[in-house]
XYZ file of C-alpha atoms in Angstrom:
125
model
C -48.059 19.566 -102.225
C -44.934 19.145 -100.141
C -43.295 15.801 -100.857
C -40.908 13.397 -99.177
C -39.166 10.853 -101.397
C -38.375 7.417 -99.989
C -35.547 5.641 -101.794
C -34.512 2.128 -100.855
C -31.438 0.242 -101.969
C -31.694 -3.533 -102.130
C -29.440 -6.267 -103.321
C -30.186 -7.419 -106.881
C -32.671 -4.605 -107.475
C -33.826 -3.628 -110.941
C -33.049 0.027 -110.136
C -30.089 1.580 -108.371
C -30.651 4.247 -105.737
C -29.463 6.853 -108.245
C -32.029 5.695 -110.827
C -34.802 5.794 -108.213
C -33.769 9.308 -107.196
C -33.815 10.510 -110.803
C -37.234 8.942 -111.456
C -38.738 10.533 -108.334
C -37.166 13.943 -108.985
C -38.423 13.951 -112.570
C -41.949 13.137 -111.363
C -41.767 15.946 -108.806
C -40.713 18.412 -111.493
C -43.592 17.320 -113.741
C -46.066 17.578 -110.888
C -44.518 20.823 -109.611
C -44.373 19.524 -106.068
C -41.477 20.733 -103.931
C -39.419 18.022 -102.253
C -38.888 18.867 -98.593
C -36.808 15.772 -97.826
C -35.314 12.629 -99.335
C -35.071 9.541 -97.130
C -32.791 6.589 -97.850
C -32.654 2.998 -96.637
C -29.533 0.989 -97.426
C -29.268 -2.541 -98.751
C -29.968 -5.133 -96.108
C -32.529 -3.048 -94.250
C -35.386 -4.369 -96.409
C -35.364 -7.444 -94.170
C -36.346 -5.265 -91.195
C -39.969 -4.347 -90.574
C -40.849 -1.268 -92.581
C -41.273 0.948 -89.520
C -37.745 0.133 -88.315
C -35.998 1.024 -91.572
C -33.871 4.166 -91.791
C -35.934 7.163 -92.758
C -39.385 5.759 -92.008
C -39.475 7.164 -88.463
C -38.385 10.547 -89.898
C -41.231 10.265 -92.412
C -43.798 9.552 -89.698
C -42.423 12.392 -87.563
C -42.674 14.843 -90.494
C -46.225 13.625 -91.186
C -47.249 14.081 -87.539
C -45.817 17.623 -87.566
C -47.702 18.568 -90.742
C -44.475 19.111 -92.694
C -45.443 16.940 -95.665
C -48.485 16.209 -97.845
C -47.332 13.284 -99.964
C -44.875 10.394 -99.865
C -43.252 9.691 -103.249
C -41.925 6.222 -104.096
C -41.019 4.625 -107.418
C -43.786 2.048 -106.893
C -45.153 -0.382 -104.305
C -42.597 -3.044 -105.181
C -39.733 -0.721 -104.270
C -40.956 -0.568 -100.664
C -40.026 -4.254 -100.284
C -42.650 -5.156 -97.717
C -45.688 -7.376 -97.398
C -49.273 -6.206 -97.803
C -49.972 -5.951 -94.021
C -46.921 -3.722 -93.485
C -47.824 -1.579 -96.470
C -51.414 -1.196 -95.275
C -50.124 -0.204 -91.823
C -47.840 2.479 -93.263
C -50.563 3.845 -95.551
C -53.044 3.979 -92.654
C -50.499 5.720 -90.418
C -49.804 8.342 -93.059
C -53.477 8.884 -93.865
C -54.060 9.637 -90.187
C -52.047 12.809 -90.844
C -53.625 13.386 -94.278
C -50.442 12.292 -96.072
C -51.084 10.346 -99.263
C -48.659 8.048 -101.096
C -47.831 8.411 -104.770
C -45.999 5.745 -106.761
C -44.411 7.247 -109.861
C -44.977 4.036 -111.841
C -48.395 3.160 -110.437
C -50.176 6.364 -109.368
C -51.821 7.052 -106.023
C -51.449 4.144 -103.608
C -54.289 3.797 -101.147
C -55.299 1.143 -98.603
C -56.994 -1.895 -100.048
C -54.691 -1.952 -103.077
C -56.466 0.895 -104.882
C -54.537 3.006 -107.398
C -55.359 6.179 -109.309
C -53.658 8.400 -111.897
C -50.469 7.008 -113.353
C -47.947 9.687 -114.263
C -47.425 9.575 -118.036
C -43.917 8.839 -119.352
C -42.395 8.283 -115.900
C -39.717 6.072 -117.429
C -38.691 8.210 -120.374
C -35.292 9.871 -120.257
C -34.405 10.964 -116.728
């Protein structure tokens, strides 16, 4: 599984970008999935629609070109978007057979379904 990590900085977040990066990298090591790219969105961009945030267009381009199999995020809450936007992103990625994995919540699928939580995601990073 080739992975892309999406890291988003927001004001007053519970996790810094560095903490999110460490959590995602640890999960990738446990899962033995190579990371082909890390995408970052800076604070303030969470107010933009998800598809206009830095990195998301690169993600969709990589998905369309078959360069990635899975999107890794800390969890749904760290995408900072509403349910319709999330569903739209998930559907767009699934079109290219790219699934989304939240380290804290497992596989994220349309309709709010989740599977397989990674054990001990939050232990020492």
